[in-house]
PDB file of C-alpha atoms in Angstrom:
ATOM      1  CA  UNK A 142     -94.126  45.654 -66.762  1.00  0.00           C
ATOM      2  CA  UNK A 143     -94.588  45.293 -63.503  1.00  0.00           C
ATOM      3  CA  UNK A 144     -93.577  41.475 -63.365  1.00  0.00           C
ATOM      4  CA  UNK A 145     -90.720  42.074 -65.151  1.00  0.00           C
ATOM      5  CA  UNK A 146     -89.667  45.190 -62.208  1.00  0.00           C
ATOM      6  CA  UNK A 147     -90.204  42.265 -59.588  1.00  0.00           C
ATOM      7  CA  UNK A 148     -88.194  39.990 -62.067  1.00  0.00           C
ATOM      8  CA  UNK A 149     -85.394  42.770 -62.206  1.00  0.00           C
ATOM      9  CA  UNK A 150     -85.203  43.895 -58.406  1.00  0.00           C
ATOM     10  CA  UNK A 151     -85.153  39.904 -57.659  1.00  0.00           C
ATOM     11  CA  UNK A 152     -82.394  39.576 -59.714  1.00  0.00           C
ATOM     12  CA  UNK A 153     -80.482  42.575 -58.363  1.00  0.00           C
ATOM     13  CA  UNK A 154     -81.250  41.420 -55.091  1.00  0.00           C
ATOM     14  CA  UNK A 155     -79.828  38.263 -55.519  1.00  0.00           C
ATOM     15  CA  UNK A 156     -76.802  39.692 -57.451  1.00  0.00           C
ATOM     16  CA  UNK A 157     -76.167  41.918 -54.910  1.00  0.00           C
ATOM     17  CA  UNK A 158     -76.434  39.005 -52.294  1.00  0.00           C
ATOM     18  CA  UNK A 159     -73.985  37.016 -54.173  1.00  0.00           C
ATOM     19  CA  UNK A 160     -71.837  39.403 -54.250  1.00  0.00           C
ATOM     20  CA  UNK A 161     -72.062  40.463 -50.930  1.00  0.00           C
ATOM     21  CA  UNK A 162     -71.331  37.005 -49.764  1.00  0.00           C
ATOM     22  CA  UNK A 163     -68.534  36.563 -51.688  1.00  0.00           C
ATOM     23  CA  UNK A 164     -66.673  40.216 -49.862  1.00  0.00           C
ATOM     24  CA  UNK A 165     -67.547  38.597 -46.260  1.00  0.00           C
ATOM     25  CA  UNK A 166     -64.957  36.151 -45.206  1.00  0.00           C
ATOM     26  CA  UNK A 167     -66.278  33.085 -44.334  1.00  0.00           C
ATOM     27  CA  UNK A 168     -67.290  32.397 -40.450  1.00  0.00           C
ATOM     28  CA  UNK A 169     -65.976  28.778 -39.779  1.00  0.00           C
ATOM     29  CA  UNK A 170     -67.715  28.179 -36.562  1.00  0.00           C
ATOM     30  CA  UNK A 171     -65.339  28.296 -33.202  1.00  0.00           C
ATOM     31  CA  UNK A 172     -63.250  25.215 -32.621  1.00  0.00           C
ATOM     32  CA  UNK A 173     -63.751  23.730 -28.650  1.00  0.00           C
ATOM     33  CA  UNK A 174     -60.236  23.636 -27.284  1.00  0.00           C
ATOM     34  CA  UNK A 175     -58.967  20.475 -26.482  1.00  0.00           C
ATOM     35  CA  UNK A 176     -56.563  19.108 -24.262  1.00  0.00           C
ATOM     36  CA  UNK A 177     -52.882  19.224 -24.557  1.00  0.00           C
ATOM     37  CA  UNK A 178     -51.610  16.048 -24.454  1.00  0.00           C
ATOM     38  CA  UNK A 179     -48.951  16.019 -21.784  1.00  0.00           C
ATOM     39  CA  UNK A 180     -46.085  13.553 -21.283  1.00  0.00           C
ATOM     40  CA  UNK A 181     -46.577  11.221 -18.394  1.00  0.00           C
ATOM     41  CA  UNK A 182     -43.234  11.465 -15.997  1.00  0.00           C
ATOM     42  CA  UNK A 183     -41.185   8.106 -16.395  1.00  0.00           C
ATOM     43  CA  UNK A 184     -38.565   7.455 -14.252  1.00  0.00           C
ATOM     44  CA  UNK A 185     -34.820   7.730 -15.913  1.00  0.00           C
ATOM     45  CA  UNK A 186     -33.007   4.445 -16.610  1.00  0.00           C
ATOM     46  CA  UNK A 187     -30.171   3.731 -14.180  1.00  0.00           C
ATOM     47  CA  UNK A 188     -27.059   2.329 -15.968  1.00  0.00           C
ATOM     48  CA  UNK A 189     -25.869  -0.976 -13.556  1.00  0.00           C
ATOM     49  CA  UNK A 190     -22.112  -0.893 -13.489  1.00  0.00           C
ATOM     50  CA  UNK A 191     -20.148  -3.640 -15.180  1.00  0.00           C
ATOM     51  CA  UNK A 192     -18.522  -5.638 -12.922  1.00  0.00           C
ATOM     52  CA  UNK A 193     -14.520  -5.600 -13.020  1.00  0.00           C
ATOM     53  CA  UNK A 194     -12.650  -8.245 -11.909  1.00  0.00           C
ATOM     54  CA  UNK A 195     -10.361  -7.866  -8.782  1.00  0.00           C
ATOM     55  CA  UNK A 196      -7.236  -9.523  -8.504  1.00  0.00           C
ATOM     56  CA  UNK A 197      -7.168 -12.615  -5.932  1.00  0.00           C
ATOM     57  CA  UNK A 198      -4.666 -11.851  -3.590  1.00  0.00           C
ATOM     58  CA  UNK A 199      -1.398 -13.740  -4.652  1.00  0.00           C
ATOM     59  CA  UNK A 200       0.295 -13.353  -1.077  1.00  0.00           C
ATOM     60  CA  UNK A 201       4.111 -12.820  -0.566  1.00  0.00           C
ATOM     61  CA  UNK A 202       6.359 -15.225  -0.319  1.00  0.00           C
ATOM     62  CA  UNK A 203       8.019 -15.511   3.231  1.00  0.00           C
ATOM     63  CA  UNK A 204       5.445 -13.712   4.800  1.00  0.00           C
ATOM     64  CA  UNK A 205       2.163 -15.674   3.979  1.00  0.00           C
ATOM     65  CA  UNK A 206       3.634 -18.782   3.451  1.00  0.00           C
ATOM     66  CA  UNK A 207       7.257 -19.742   4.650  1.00  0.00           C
ATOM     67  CA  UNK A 208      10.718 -19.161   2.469  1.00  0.00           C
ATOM     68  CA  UNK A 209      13.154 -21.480   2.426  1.00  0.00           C
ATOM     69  CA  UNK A 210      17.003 -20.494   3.515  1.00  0.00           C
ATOM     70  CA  UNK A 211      19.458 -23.158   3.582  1.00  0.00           C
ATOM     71  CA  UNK A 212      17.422 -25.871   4.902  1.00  0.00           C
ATOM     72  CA  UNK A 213      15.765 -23.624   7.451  1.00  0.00           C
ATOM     73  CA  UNK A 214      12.155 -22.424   7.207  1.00  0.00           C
ATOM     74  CA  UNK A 215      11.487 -18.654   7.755  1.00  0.00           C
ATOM     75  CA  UNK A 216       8.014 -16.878   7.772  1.00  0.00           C
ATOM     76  CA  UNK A 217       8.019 -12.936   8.493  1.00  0.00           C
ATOM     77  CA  UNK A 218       5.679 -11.670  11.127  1.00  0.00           C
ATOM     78  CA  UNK A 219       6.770  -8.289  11.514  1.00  0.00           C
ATOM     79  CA  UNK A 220       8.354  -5.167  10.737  1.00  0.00           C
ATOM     80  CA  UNK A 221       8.374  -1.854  13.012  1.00  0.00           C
ATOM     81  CA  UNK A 222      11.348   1.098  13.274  1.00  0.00           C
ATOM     82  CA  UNK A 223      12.822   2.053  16.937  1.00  0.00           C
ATOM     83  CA  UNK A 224      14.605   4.914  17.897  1.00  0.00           C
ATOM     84  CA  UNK A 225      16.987   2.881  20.149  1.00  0.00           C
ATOM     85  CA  UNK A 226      17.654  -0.461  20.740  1.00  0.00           C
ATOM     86  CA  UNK A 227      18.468  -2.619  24.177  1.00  0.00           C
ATOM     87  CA  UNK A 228      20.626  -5.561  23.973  1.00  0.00           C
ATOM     88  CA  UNK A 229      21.399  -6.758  27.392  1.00  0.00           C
ATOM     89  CA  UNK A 230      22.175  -3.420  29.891  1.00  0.00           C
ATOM     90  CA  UNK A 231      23.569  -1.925  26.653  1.00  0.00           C
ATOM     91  CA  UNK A 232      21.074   0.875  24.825  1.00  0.00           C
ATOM     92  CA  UNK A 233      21.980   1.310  21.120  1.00  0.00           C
ATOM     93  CA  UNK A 234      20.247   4.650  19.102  1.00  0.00           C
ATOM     94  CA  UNK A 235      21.840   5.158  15.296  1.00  0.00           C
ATOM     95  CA  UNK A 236      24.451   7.549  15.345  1.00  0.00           C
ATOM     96  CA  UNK A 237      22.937   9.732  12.669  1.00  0.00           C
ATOM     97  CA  UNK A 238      19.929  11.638  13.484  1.00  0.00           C
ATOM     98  CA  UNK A 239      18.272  11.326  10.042  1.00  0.00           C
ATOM     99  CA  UNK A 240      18.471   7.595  10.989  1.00  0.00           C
ATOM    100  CA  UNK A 241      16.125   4.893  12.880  1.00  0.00           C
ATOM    101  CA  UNK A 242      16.132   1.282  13.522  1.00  0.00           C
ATOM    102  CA  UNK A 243      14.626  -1.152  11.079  1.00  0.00           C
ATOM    103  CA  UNK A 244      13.626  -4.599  13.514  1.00  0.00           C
ATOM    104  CA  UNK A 245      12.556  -7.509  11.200  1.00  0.00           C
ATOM    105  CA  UNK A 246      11.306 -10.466  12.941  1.00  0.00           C
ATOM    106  CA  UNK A 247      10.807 -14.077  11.518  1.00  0.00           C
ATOM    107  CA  UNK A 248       9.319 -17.167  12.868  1.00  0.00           C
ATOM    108  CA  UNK A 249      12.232 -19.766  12.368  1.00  0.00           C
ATOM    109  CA  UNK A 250       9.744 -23.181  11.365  1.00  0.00           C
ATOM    110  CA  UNK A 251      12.517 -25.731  11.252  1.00  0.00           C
ATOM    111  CA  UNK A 252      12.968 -27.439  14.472  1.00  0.00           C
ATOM    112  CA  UNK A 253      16.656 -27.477  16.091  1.00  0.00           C
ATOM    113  CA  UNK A 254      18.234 -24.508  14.112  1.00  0.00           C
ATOM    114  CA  UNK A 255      20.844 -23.180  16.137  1.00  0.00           C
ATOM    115  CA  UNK A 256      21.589 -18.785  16.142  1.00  0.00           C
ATOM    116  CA  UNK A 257      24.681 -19.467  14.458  1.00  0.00           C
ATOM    117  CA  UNK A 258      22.974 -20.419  11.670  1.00  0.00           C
ATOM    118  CA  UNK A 259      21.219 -17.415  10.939  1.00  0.00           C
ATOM    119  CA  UNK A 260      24.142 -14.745  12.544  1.00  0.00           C
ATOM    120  CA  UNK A 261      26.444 -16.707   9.588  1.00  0.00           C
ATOM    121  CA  UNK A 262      24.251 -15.424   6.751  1.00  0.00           C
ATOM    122  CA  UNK A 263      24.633 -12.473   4.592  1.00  0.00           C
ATOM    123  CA  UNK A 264      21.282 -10.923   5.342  1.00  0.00           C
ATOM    124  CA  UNK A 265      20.575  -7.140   3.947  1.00  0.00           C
ATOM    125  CA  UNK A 266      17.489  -4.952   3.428  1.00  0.00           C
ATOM    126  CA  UNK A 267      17.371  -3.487  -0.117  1.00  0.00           C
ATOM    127  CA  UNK A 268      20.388  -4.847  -1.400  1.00  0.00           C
ATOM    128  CA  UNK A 269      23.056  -2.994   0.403  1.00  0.00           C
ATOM    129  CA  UNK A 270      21.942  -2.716   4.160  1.00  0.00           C
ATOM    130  CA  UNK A 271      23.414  -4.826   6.363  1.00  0.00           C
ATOM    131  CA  UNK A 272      22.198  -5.366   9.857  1.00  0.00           C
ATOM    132  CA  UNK A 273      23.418  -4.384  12.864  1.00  0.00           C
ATOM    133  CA  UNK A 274      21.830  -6.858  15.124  1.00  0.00           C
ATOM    134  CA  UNK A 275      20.722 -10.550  15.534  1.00  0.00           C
ATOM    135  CA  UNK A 276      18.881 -11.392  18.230  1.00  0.00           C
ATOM    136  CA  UNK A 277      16.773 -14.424  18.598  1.00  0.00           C
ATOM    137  CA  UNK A 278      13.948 -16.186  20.891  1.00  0.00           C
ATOM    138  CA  UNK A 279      14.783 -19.911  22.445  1.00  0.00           C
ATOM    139  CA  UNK A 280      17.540 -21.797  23.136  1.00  0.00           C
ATOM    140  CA  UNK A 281      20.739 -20.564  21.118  1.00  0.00           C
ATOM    141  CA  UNK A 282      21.171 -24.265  19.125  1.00  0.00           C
ATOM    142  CA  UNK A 283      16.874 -24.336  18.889  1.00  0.00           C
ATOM    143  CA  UNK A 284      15.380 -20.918  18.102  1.00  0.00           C
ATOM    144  CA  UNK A 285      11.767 -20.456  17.407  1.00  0.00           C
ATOM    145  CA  UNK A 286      12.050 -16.779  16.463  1.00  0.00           C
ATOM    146  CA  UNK A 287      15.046 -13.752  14.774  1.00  0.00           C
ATOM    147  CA  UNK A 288      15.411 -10.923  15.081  1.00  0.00           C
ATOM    148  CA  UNK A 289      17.002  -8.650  12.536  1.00  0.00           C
ATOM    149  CA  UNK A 290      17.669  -5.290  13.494  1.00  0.00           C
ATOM    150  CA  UNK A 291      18.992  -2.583  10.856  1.00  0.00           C
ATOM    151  CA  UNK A 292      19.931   1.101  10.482  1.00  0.00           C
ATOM    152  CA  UNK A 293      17.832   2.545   7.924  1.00  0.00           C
ATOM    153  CA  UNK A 294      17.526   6.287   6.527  1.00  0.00           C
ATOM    154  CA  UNK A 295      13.950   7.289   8.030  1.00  0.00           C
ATOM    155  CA  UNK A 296      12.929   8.813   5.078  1.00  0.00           C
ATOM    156  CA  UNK A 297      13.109   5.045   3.245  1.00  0.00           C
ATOM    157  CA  UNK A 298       9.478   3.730   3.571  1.00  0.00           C
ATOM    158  CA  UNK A 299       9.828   0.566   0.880  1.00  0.00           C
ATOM    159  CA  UNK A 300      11.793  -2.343   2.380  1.00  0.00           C
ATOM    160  CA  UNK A 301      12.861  -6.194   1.074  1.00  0.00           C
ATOM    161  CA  UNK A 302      15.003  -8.083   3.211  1.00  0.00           C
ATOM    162  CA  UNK A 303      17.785  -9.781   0.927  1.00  0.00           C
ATOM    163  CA  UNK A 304      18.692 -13.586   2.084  1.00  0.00           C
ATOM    164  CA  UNK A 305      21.251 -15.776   1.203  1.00  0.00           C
ATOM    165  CA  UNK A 306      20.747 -17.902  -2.421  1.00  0.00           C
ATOM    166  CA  UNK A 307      18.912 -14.935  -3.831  1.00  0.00           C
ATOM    167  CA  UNK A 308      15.896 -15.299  -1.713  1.00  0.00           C
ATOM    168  CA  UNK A 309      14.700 -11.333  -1.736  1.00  0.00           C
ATOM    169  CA  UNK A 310      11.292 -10.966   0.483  1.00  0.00           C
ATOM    170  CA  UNK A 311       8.969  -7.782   0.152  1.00  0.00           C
ATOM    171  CA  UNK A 312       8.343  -6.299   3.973  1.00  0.00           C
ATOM    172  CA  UNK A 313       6.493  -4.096   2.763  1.00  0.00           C
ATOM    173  CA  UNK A 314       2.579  -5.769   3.642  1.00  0.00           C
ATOM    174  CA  UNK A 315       3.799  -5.786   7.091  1.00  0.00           C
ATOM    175  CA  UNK A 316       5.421  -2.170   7.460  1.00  0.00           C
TER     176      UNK A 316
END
């Protein structure tokens, strides 16, 4: 009887053990902490600009390269606004005070042209201007130089000089 006590209590004691083991959660044993991975720094891409095309300068007829007028070459040089204007001992200002000069000069290419010549033309600035003055540089049957010399409103700031045969020349590179 006494073997079969120990036989009992062992197997209560194991019983109890099982069952004891089973109401404990189970102790997984403490992870080591590991590194975060980190992201290394990169540098951001930089887009490169396309490159656009720019326009080759065409020029302008009569001022970077010379304009033909009947049989006389012309190439522009300059164009500047005065508030009065001297020819001889005589000193010209525009009668209206919302007015100014407009001088135009060409270089006149063609050798032997004489100023009546050029004061014979029908020369305007934007179609319906017509000047006032023509004065030019070098003897009066060979100039080497005009000078056009127009009353303009001040408030225009966009000029062409009109010629005869249709020959219309932007001033405005040189204003």
């Amino acid at each position: 009887m006494k073997k079969r006590f120990i036989w009992i209590a062992c197997a209560t004691t194991l019983v109890i053990s099982a069952l004891a083991c089973n109401s404990i959660p189970f102790l997984a044993p403490t992870p080591t902490p590991t590194a975060t991975p980190t992201s290394t720094p990169t540098s951001t891409p930089t887009l490169t600009p396309t490159p656009t095309l720019t326009p080759t300068p065409t020029g302008v007829f009569g001022i970077t390269s010379p304009v033909t007028v009947d049989g006389v070459d012309l190439q522009f040089v300059s164009v500047t606004t005065a508030s009065h204007w001297l020819v001889g001992s005589d000193d010209y200002v525009p009668t209206s005070s919302s007015d100014t000069f407009l001088v135009v000069t060409a270089n006149v290419l063609t050798d032997n042209t004489a100023h009546s010549t050029l004061a014979g033309w029908d020369v305007t600035v934007n179609g319906d201007i017509s000047w006032n003055f023509l004065q030019s540089k070098g003897a009066s049957s060979s100039i080497t130089s005009a000078i056009w010399v127009f009353t303009v409103d001040q408030s225009l700031t966009s000029f062409t000089i009109n010629l005869p045969g249709g020959v219309d020349v932007p001033l405005d590179s040189l204003y």
